[in-house]
CSV table of C-alpha atoms in Angstrom, one decimal:
chain,number,residue,atom,x,y,z
A,1,MET,CA,1.5,2.2,-58.8
A,2,VAL,CA,4.5,3.6,-57.7
A,3,GLU,CA,4.0,6.9,-55.5
A,4,ASP,CA,7.8,7.4,-54.4
A,5,VAL,CA,11.0,5.6,-54.7
A,6,THR,CA,14.2,6.3,-52.4
A,7,PHE,CA,17.5,4.9,-52.2
A,8,GLU,CA,19.5,4.8,-49.1
A,9,GLY,CA,22.3,2.3,-47.8
A,10,GLY,CA,22.1,0.0,-51.0
A,11,GLN,CA,18.1,-0.5,-50.5
A,12,SER,CA,15.0,1.0,-52.3
A,13,ARG,CA,12.3,2.1,-50.3
A,14,ILE,CA,9.0,2.4,-52.3
A,15,THR,CA,6.0,3.9,-51.4
A,16,PHE,CA,2.7,2.4,-53.5
A,17,GLU,CA,-0.6,4.1,-54.4
A,18,PRO,CA,-3.4,1.3,-54.9
A,19,LEU,CA,-5.2,1.9,-58.0
A,20,GLY,CA,-8.5,1.5,-56.5
A,21,GLY,CA,-7.9,5.0,-54.9
A,22,SER,CA,-7.9,3.8,-51.1
A,23,GLY,CA,-6.2,5.9,-48.6
A,24,ARG,CA,-3.8,3.1,-47.6
A,25,ARG,CA,-0.1,3.7,-48.7
A,26,PRO,CA,1.9,0.3,-48.0
A,27,THR,CA,5.8,0.9,-48.1
A,28,TRP,CA,8.5,-1.9,-48.9
A,29,THR,CA,12.0,-2.0,-48.5
A,30,VAL,CA,13.8,-4.0,-51.2
A,31,SER,CA,17.7,-4.7,-50.2
A,32,ARG,CA,18.9,-3.5,-53.5
A,33,PRO,CA,18.3,-0.6,-56.0
A,34,LEU,CA,15.3,-1.0,-58.3
A,35,PRO,CA,15.1,0.7,-61.7
A,36,LEU,CA,11.5,2.0,-60.6
A,37,ARG,CA,10.3,5.4,-60.9
A,38,LYS,CA,7.2,6.9,-59.8
A,39,GLY,CA,4.2,6.2,-62.0
A,40,ASP,CA,5.5,2.9,-62.6
A,41,LEU,CA,2.8,-0.1,-62.5
A,42,VAL,CA,3.8,-3.2,-60.2
A,43,PHE,CA,1.9,-5.9,-58.9
A,44,VAL,CA,1.8,-7.1,-55.4
A,45,ARG,CA,0.8,-10.5,-54.2
A,46,ALA,CA,1.3,-11.8,-50.8
A,47,GLN,CA,5.0,-10.9,-49.8
A,48,GLN,CA,6.3,-10.5,-53.6
A,49,MET,CA,6.4,-7.8,-55.8
A,50,SER,CA,6.6,-8.3,-59.6
A,51,TYR,CA,7.3,-5.3,-62.2
A,52,PHE,CA,8.9,-5.0,-65.6
A,53,ASP,CA,12.4,-4.2,-65.5
A,54,THR,CA,13.1,-1.9,-68.6
A,55,ASP,CA,17.0,-2.1,-67.9
A,56,ALA,CA,16.8,-5.7,-68.5
A,57,CYS,CA,13.6,-5.8,-70.9
A,58,GLU,CA,12.4,-8.9,-68.7
A,59,PRO,CA,9.8,-9.5,-65.9
A,60,ALA,CA,11.4,-9.3,-62.6
A,61,VAL,CA,9.9,-10.4,-58.8
A,62,VAL,CA,11.4,-9.2,-55.2
A,63,GLU,CA,10.5,-9.3,-52.0
A,64,ASP,CA,9.9,-7.2,-48.9
A,65,ALA,CA,13.0,-7.4,-47.0
A,66,ARG,CA,11.8,-6.5,-43.8
A,67,ARG,CA,8.8,-9.3,-44.1
A,68,ALA,CA,11.2,-11.6,-45.6
A,69,ALA,CA,13.3,-10.9,-42.5
A,70,GLN,CA,10.7,-11.9,-40.0
A,71,ILE,CA,9.8,-14.9,-42.0
A,72,ALA,CA,13.1,-16.2,-42.0
A,73,GLN,CA,13.7,-16.0,-38.2
A,74,ARG,CA,10.6,-18.3,-37.6
A,75,LEU,CA,11.7,-21.7,-36.2
A,76,ILE,CA,10.8,-25.0,-38.2
A,77,THR,CA,9.1,-28.3,-37.2
A,78,GLU,CA,10.1,-32.1,-37.9
A,79,ARG,CA,6.9,-32.1,-39.6
A,80,ASP,CA,8.0,-29.0,-41.8
A,81,ARG,CA,11.4,-30.6,-42.4
A,82,GLN,CA,10.1,-33.9,-43.5
A,83,HIS,CA,7.5,-32.0,-45.6
A,84,VAL,CA,10.4,-30.3,-47.7
A,85,LEU,CA,12.4,-33.3,-48.2
A,86,ALA,CA,9.6,-35.1,-49.6
A,87,THR,CA,9.5,-32.3,-52.2
A,88,LEU,CA,12.7,-33.1,-53.6
A,89,PRO,CA,11.9,-35.7,-56.0
A,90,ALA,CA,9.8,-33.0,-57.5
A,91,ARG,CA,12.2,-30.3,-57.8
A,92,VAL,CA,14.9,-32.9,-59.4
A,93,ALA,CA,12.0,-34.0,-61.9
A,94,ALA,CA,11.3,-30.1,-62.6
A,95,GLY,CA,14.9,-29.5,-63.1
A,96,GLU,CA,15.4,-27.2,-60.2
A,97,MET,CA,18.3,-29.4,-59.1
A,98,THR,CA,20.4,-32.2,-60.0
A,99,LEU,CA,20.3,-35.7,-58.4
A,100,ASP,CA,24.0,-35.4,-57.1
A,101,GLU,CA,22.8,-31.9,-55.5
A,102,THR,CA,20.3,-33.8,-53.2
A,103,ALA,CA,22.5,-35.4,-50.9
A,104,ASP,CA,23.9,-31.9,-50.2
A,105,VAL,CA,20.8,-30.3,-50.2
A,106,ARG,CA,19.5,-33.3,-47.5
A,107,VAL,CA,22.2,-32.5,-45.1
A,108,ALA,CA,21.5,-28.7,-44.9
A,109,ILE,CA,17.9,-29.4,-44.5
A,110,GLN,CA,18.5,-31.8,-41.8
A,111,ALA,CA,20.6,-29.1,-40.2
A,112,ALA,CA,18.2,-26.1,-40.9
A,113,ARG,CA,16.5,-24.7,-37.6
A,114,THR,CA,14.6,-21.6,-39.1
A,115,ARG,CA,12.9,-21.3,-42.4
A,116,GLY,CA,15.6,-18.9,-43.9
A,117,GLU,CA,18.2,-21.6,-43.3
A,118,LEU,CA,15.5,-24.0,-45.0
A,119,ALA,CA,15.1,-21.5,-48.0
A,120,ASP,CA,19.0,-21.2,-48.1
A,121,ALA,CA,19.5,-25.0,-48.3
A,122,LEU,CA,16.8,-25.0,-51.3
A,123,LYS,CA,18.2,-22.1,-52.8
A,124,ILE,CA,14.9,-20.3,-53.0
A,125,ARG,CA,13.5,-17.0,-51.7
A,126,VAL,CA,12.3,-17.4,-48.1
A,127,THR,CA,8.8,-16.0,-49.5
A,128,ASP,CA,8.8,-19.2,-51.8
A,129,LEU,CA,9.2,-21.7,-49.0
A,130,LYS,CA,6.2,-23.8,-48.5
A,131,VAL,CA,6.2,-25.4,-45.2
A,132,ALA,CA,4.0,-28.5,-43.9
A,133,PRO,CA,0.3,-27.0,-44.0
A,134,PRO,CA,-1.9,-27.3,-40.9
A,135,ARG,CA,-3.0,-30.7,-39.7
A,136,PRO,CA,-6.9,-31.0,-40.5
A,137,GLY,CA,-7.5,-32.1,-37.0
A,138,ASP,CA,-6.2,-29.1,-35.4
A,139,LEU,CA,-8.5,-26.8,-37.8
A,140,TRP,CA,-11.8,-28.9,-36.8
A,141,LEU,CA,-10.9,-28.4,-33.0
A,142,LEU,CA,-10.9,-24.9,-33.8
A,143,ALA,CA,-14.0,-25.0,-35.6
A,144,ILE,CA,-15.5,-27.2,-32.6
A,145,ALA,CA,-14.2,-24.7,-30.0
A,146,PHE,CA,-16.1,-21.7,-31.4
A,147,VAL,CA,-19.7,-23.8,-32.0
A,148,LEU,CA,-19.3,-24.7,-28.3
A,149,MET,CA,-18.7,-20.7,-27.2
A,150,VAL,CA,-21.3,-19.9,-29.3
A,151,GLY,CA,-23.9,-22.3,-28.0
A,152,ALA,CA,-23.0,-21.5,-24.4
A,153,THR,CA,-23.6,-18.0,-24.9
A,154,SER,CA,-26.8,-18.7,-26.8
A,155,ALA,CA,-28.3,-20.9,-23.6
A,156,ALA,CA,-27.2,-18.7,-20.9
A,157,GLU,CA,-26.3,-15.3,-19.7
A,158,GLY,CA,-23.6,-13.3,-17.3
A,159,GLY,CA,-21.3,-15.1,-15.4
A,160,ARG,CA,-23.0,-18.4,-16.0
A,161,SER,CA,-22.5,-18.0,-19.8
A,162,PHE,CA,-18.9,-17.2,-19.0
A,163,LEU,CA,-18.4,-20.5,-17.2
A,164,MET,CA,-20.1,-22.6,-19.9
A,165,MET,CA,-17.8,-21.3,-22.7
A,166,LEU,CA,-14.7,-22.6,-20.7
A,167,PRO,CA,-14.7,-25.8,-22.4
A,168,GLY,CA,-14.9,-24.0,-25.8
A,169,LEU,CA,-12.2,-21.4,-24.5
A,170,LEU,CA,-9.8,-24.4,-23.6
A,171,LEU,CA,-10.4,-26.2,-27.2
A,172,MET,CA,-10.0,-22.8,-28.7
A,173,ALA,CA,-6.6,-22.2,-27.0
A,174,THR,CA,-5.2,-25.8,-27.4
A,175,ALA,CA,-6.1,-25.3,-31.3
A,176,VAL,CA,-4.4,-22.1,-31.5
A,177,TYR,CA,-1.2,-23.5,-29.4
A,178,ARG,CA,-0.8,-26.3,-31.9
A,179,LEU,CA,-1.7,-24.2,-35.2
A,180,ASN,CA,1.5,-22.1,-34.5
A,181,PRO,CA,4.4,-24.2,-33.9
A,182,ASP,CA,6.8,-21.9,-35.4
A,183,LEU,CA,6.6,-19.6,-32.3
A,184,GLU,CA,8.5,-20.0,-28.8
A,185,ARG,CA,6.4,-21.7,-26.3
A,186,GLY,CA,6.0,-18.6,-24.4
A,187,ALA,CA,4.8,-16.7,-27.6
A,188,ARG,CA,2.6,-19.6,-28.3
A,189,VAL,CA,0.9,-19.7,-24.9
A,190,LEU,CA,0.5,-15.9,-24.7
A,191,LEU,CA,-1.2,-15.8,-28.6
A,192,ALA,CA,-3.2,-19.2,-27.3
A,193,VAL,CA,-4.9,-17.3,-24.4
A,194,PHE,CA,-5.2,-13.7,-26.1
A,195,THR,CA,-7.0,-15.4,-29.0
A,196,SER,CA,-9.1,-17.3,-26.7
A,197,LEU,CA,-10.2,-14.0,-24.7
A,198,VAL,CA,-11.1,-12.2,-28.1
A,199,ALA,CA,-13.2,-14.8,-29.3
A,200,ILE,CA,-15.3,-14.2,-26.5
A,201,CYS,CA,-16.8,-11.1,-28.3
A,202,PRO,CA,-17.8,-12.6,-31.9
A,203,ALA,CA,-19.0,-15.8,-30.3
A,204,GLY,CA,-21.0,-13.8,-27.8
A,205,VAL,CA,-22.5,-11.7,-30.6
A,206,LEU,CA,-23.6,-14.6,-32.6
A,207,GLY,CA,-24.8,-16.5,-29.5
A,208,GLY,CA,-26.8,-13.6,-28.7
A,209,ALA,CA,-28.4,-13.3,-32.1
A,210,ILE,CA,-29.3,-17.1,-32.0
A,211,GLN,CA,-30.8,-16.5,-28.6
A,212,VAL,CA,-32.9,-13.7,-30.0
A,213,GLU,CA,-34.0,-15.6,-32.9
A,214,ILE,CA,-35.2,-18.6,-30.8
A,215,LEU,CA,-37.0,-16.3,-28.4
A,216,HIS,CA,-38.7,-14.6,-31.3
A,217,HIS,CA,-40.0,-17.9,-32.6
């Protein structure tokens, strides 16, 4: 539900009050004025908000301009590009574009470097853009890494357990690095290292619980 709406610089700043009564008050910025008032009911899902436009007498969907700008700046990979190119026949079949338009769209897709440019090429919102999903092998690598870390902490204690966790840490860092191809190389390395170090705590807790259960039996 809308708690407050302010208009400034051609933008709408909307504060929501969840119907569940939680203390969190999310705020969105939309890059145009909206016909919303306090008490209006809206629905938020992922990065989009839908509501009934009383002026146009039809449903409307908008995106959070701040979040959309962040997504638009993300780099794309060649795998993302090929994934989007493969969806063009389906878009033609669905009537979203004509067969004659696909030639120009393909050129724009080949020239795109970011998600924003890719969305512009398809003439869709950046929050509607679907890039290539993670490779199953990378997800398995992440799972195996965590299992190795849990196994190491359940088998030993102290500094020795950290050394035993090292293979799992290296595998996890590799998996996180591969799962975030839209980040710059330096940011990917930092995220991979940080995630691996943070994972030591839950892996240690689970490993300790397994150790206690084994000793109990």
